[in-house]
Coordinates of C-alpha atoms in Angstrom, one line a residue:
Chain A
D1 CA 5.4 -15.8 5.0
I2 CA 2.3 -14.0 4.1
Q3 CA 2.8 -10.6 2.5
M4 CA 0.7 -7.5 3.1
T5 CA 0.4 -4.9 0.3
Q6 CA -1.0 -1.8 1.7
S7 CA -1.9 1.2 -0.7
P8 CA -1.6 4.2 -1.0
S9 CA 1.8 4.8 0.5
S10 CA 0.9 8.2 1.3
L11 CA -2.3 10.7 0.8
S12 CA -3.2 14.1 1.5
A13 CA -6.8 15.0 2.3
S14 CA -8.9 18.0 3.8
V15 CA -10.3 18.1 7.1
G16 CA -13.9 16.4 6.8
D17 CA -12.8 14.5 4.1
R18 CA -13.5 10.2 3.8
V19 CA -10.1 8.6 3.6
T20 CA -9.5 5.1 2.6
I21 CA -6.8 2.9 3.0
T22 CA -6.5 -0.7 1.5
C23 CA -4.7 -3.8 2.6
Q24 CA -4.1 -7.0 0.4
A25 CA -2.6 -10.2 1.9
S26 CA -0.9 -12.5 -0.3
R27 CA -3.1 -15.5 0.5
D28 CA -6.3 -15.7 2.7
I29 CA -6.3 -14.5 6.1
D30 CA -9.8 -14.8 7.3
N31 CA -10.4 -11.8 9.3
Y32 CA -7.2 -11.8 11.5
L33 CA -6.3 -8.5 10.5
N34 CA -5.1 -5.5 12.9
W35 CA -5.2 -1.7 11.9
Y36 CA -2.7 0.6 13.9
Q37 CA -2.2 4.3 14.1
Q38 CA 1.0 5.6 14.5
K39 CA 2.4 9.3 15.3
P40 CA 5.9 10.7 15.0
G41 CA 8.1 9.6 18.0
K42 CA 5.0 7.5 19.5
A43 CA 4.5 3.8 19.8
P44 CA 1.5 2.1 17.3
K45 CA -2.0 2.4 18.7
L46 CA -4.0 -0.5 17.8
L47 CA -7.2 1.1 16.4
I48 CA -9.2 -2.0 15.0
Y49 CA -9.0 -5.7 15.1
D50 CA -10.4 -8.6 13.8
A51 CA -10.7 -6.7 10.7
S52 CA -13.5 -4.7 11.9
N53 CA -13.6 -4.6 15.4
L54 CA -13.2 -1.1 17.2
E55 CA -10.8 -1.1 20.1
T56 CA -12.0 0.3 23.3
G57 CA -11.7 4.0 23.1
V58 CA -11.4 4.5 19.5
P59 CA -13.4 7.2 17.9
S60 CA -16.3 5.7 15.7
R61 CA -15.1 7.5 12.6
F62 CA -12.6 4.9 12.4
S63 CA -13.7 1.5 10.6
G64 CA -12.6 -1.4 9.1
S65 CA -14.0 -3.8 6.6
G66 CA -12.8 -7.0 4.8
S67 CA -11.9 -10.7 4.9
G68 CA -9.8 -13.3 3.0
T69 CA -7.3 -11.3 1.2
D70 CA -9.1 -7.7 0.8
F71 CA -9.2 -5.3 3.5
T72 CA -10.3 -1.5 3.8
F73 CA -9.7 0.8 6.8
T74 CA -12.1 4.0 6.7
I75 CA -11.6 7.5 8.5
S76 CA -15.3 8.8 7.7
S77 CA -14.5 12.4 8.3
L78 CA -10.6 13.3 8.6
Q79 CA -9.6 15.3 11.6
P80 CA -6.5 16.9 12.2
E81 CA -5.4 14.6 15.2
D82 CA -5.5 11.8 12.6
I83 CA -2.6 13.0 11.1
A84 CA -0.6 9.9 11.4
T85 CA 0.7 6.8 9.5
Y86 CA -1.4 3.8 9.3
Y87 CA -0.6 0.2 9.3
C88 CA -2.1 -3.0 8.7
Q89 CA -1.2 -6.3 10.2
Q90 CA -1.9 -9.9 9.5
Y91 CA -2.1 -12.3 12.4
K92 CA -3.4 -15.7 10.4
D93 CA 0.1 -16.9 9.8
P94 CA 2.5 -17.2 13.1
Y95 CA 4.7 -14.4 11.6
N96 CA 2.6 -11.4 12.2
D97 CA 3.8 -9.4 9.0
F98 CA 2.8 -5.4 8.6
G99 CA 1.9 -3.7 5.7
G100 CA 4.2 -0.9 4.6
G101 CA 2.2 1.9 5.9
T102 CA 0.3 4.8 4.9
K103 CA 1.1 8.1 5.7
V104 CA -1.9 10.5 6.0
E105 CA -1.5 14.5 5.9
I106 CA -3.6 17.5 5.7
K107 CA -4.3 19.2 2.5
Chain B
E1 CA -1.6 0.9 35.3
E2 CA -0.8 -1.5 32.4
Q3 CA 2.7 -0.6 31.3
L4 CA 5.6 -1.8 29.3
V5 CA 9.1 -0.4 29.5
E6 CA 12.1 -1.1 27.4
S7 CA 15.7 -0.5 28.3
G8 CA 19.1 -1.9 27.0
G9 CA 19.4 0.3 24.1
G10 CA 22.3 2.1 22.9
L11 CA 25.2 2.1 20.3
V12 CA 27.0 -0.9 19.5
K13 CA 29.4 -1.9 17.0
P14 CA 28.7 -4.2 14.1
G15 CA 29.5 -7.9 15.1
G16 CA 28.5 -6.8 18.5
S17 CA 25.9 -8.5 21.1
L18 CA 23.0 -6.6 22.7
R19 CA 20.2 -7.7 25.3
L20 CA 17.1 -5.7 25.7
S21 CA 14.6 -5.9 28.2
C22 CA 11.0 -5.2 28.7
A23 CA 9.9 -4.5 32.2
A24 CA 5.8 -5.5 32.6
S25 CA 3.7 -4.1 35.2
G26 CA -0.1 -3.9 35.6
F27 CA -1.2 -6.9 34.4
T28 CA -0.8 -10.7 34.4
F29 CA 2.5 -11.0 32.7
I30 CA 2.8 -14.8 33.2
D31 CA -0.5 -15.4 31.0
A32 CA 0.8 -12.9 28.1
W33 CA 2.1 -13.7 24.7
M34 CA 4.9 -11.1 23.9
T35 CA 6.0 -9.6 20.8
W36 CA 9.1 -7.4 19.8
V37 CA 8.8 -5.1 16.9
R38 CA 11.2 -2.7 15.2
Q39 CA 11.1 -0.1 13.3
A40 CA 14.6 1.4 11.4
P41 CA 14.5 5.2 10.9
G42 CA 12.1 6.5 8.6
K43 CA 10.9 3.3 7.9
G44 CA 8.0 1.0 8.4
L45 CA 7.2 -1.6 11.3
E46 CA 8.7 -5.0 11.3
W47 CA 7.5 -7.7 13.1
L48 CA 10.8 -9.7 14.9
G49 CA 9.2 -12.7 16.7
R50 CA 7.1 -13.6 19.8
I51 CA 7.3 -15.8 23.1
K52 CA 4.1 -17.5 24.2
S53 CA 3.2 -18.0 27.8
K54 CA 4.5 -20.9 29.7
S55 CA 1.2 -22.1 29.9
D56 CA 0.8 -22.4 26.1
G57 CA 4.6 -23.8 26.0
E58 CA 6.9 -20.5 26.0
T59 CA 7.7 -21.4 22.5
P60 CA 9.3 -18.5 20.2
D61 CA 8.5 -17.4 16.6
Y62 CA 11.1 -15.7 14.8
A63 CA 10.6 -13.7 11.4
A64 CA 13.5 -14.1 9.1
P65 CA 15.6 -11.1 9.8
A66 CA 15.8 -12.3 13.7
R67 CA 16.3 -16.0 12.8
G68 CA 19.6 -17.4 13.8
R69 CA 20.8 -14.1 15.3
F70 CA 17.9 -13.1 18.0
T71 CA 16.6 -14.9 20.8
I72 CA 13.8 -14.0 22.7
S73 CA 13.1 -15.3 26.2
R74 CA 11.1 -14.3 29.5
D75 CA 11.7 -14.3 33.1
D76 CA 8.0 -14.7 34.6
S77 CA 9.4 -14.1 38.3
K78 CA 10.6 -10.5 37.2
N79 CA 7.8 -9.8 34.5
T80 CA 10.6 -9.3 32.0
L81 CA 10.7 -9.9 28.4
Y82 CA 14.2 -10.0 26.9
L83 CA 15.6 -9.8 23.4
H84 CA 19.1 -11.0 22.8
M85 CA 20.8 -9.9 19.7
S86 CA 23.9 -10.9 18.4
S87 CA 26.2 -10.6 15.3
L88 CA 24.7 -7.1 15.0
K89 CA 24.5 -5.5 11.9
T90 CA 24.2 -1.8 10.5
D91 CA 20.9 -2.7 9.1
D92 CA 19.8 -3.7 12.7
T93 CA 19.5 0.3 13.5
A94 CA 16.3 0.6 14.6
V95 CA 13.8 1.5 17.4
Y96 CA 12.7 -1.9 19.4
Y97 CA 9.2 -2.1 20.6
C98 CA 7.8 -4.7 23.2
S99 CA 4.1 -5.3 22.8
T100 CA 1.7 -7.7 24.3
E101 CA -0.1 -9.9 21.4
P102 CA -3.0 -9.0 21.0
A103 CA -0.9 -5.8 20.7
K104 CA -3.2 -3.8 22.8
L105 CA 0.0 -2.5 24.8
W106 CA 3.3 -1.3 23.7
G107 CA 6.2 0.5 25.2
Q108 CA 7.8 3.3 24.2
G109 CA 10.7 1.9 22.5
T110 CA 14.4 1.7 23.0
L111 CA 16.9 3.0 20.1
V112 CA 19.6 0.3 18.9
T113 CA 22.1 2.2 16.9
V114 CA 24.8 -0.3 15.3
S115 CA 27.8 1.7 13.7
P116 CA 31.5 1.3 13.6

């Protein structure tokens, strides 16, 4: 199985700040990576697919980059409604493991 | 409207069995690959497995926690996905989600509690 290491596990930032989350795969996954947002008590929501493609309807302040083993998820200007936990997920391997998650809070 | 609705969760004793259902509507279920994901209380997401469409062989893949105890199946005539769980352990306590693959559509989740 491919292990996905996500960091940090939590962060606190101010409204308007640029927020960056990283995800590292234990081996090359090309660009087969999703990013999700999950708010408390809700199902995850797909934000980014194929490492850098924005899902329809998702605000443009969200972006993703990377390929191979190293990936980055960015919120260009943090908004109050962005408070959530974010997860990466690989789908190169048949077993589509998730990263451990990053909890984003407002400072 | 595209929708997934899980059901079948509840309280079960260790060693027991349970079958979860995921009813699909608003899209062509027969062509969809479907996935189960769970989330233990206060923990992260855990991918359990998938089943491919019938045209792609309807073969399941299972993550390590699900192999040997969980079975994913589908009834395309009923637009329904299933997760059969047996030999349940307290560690299986979680909210169980079904999703399409790619995971653009998710259900609301159903809570399974395994407790003596």
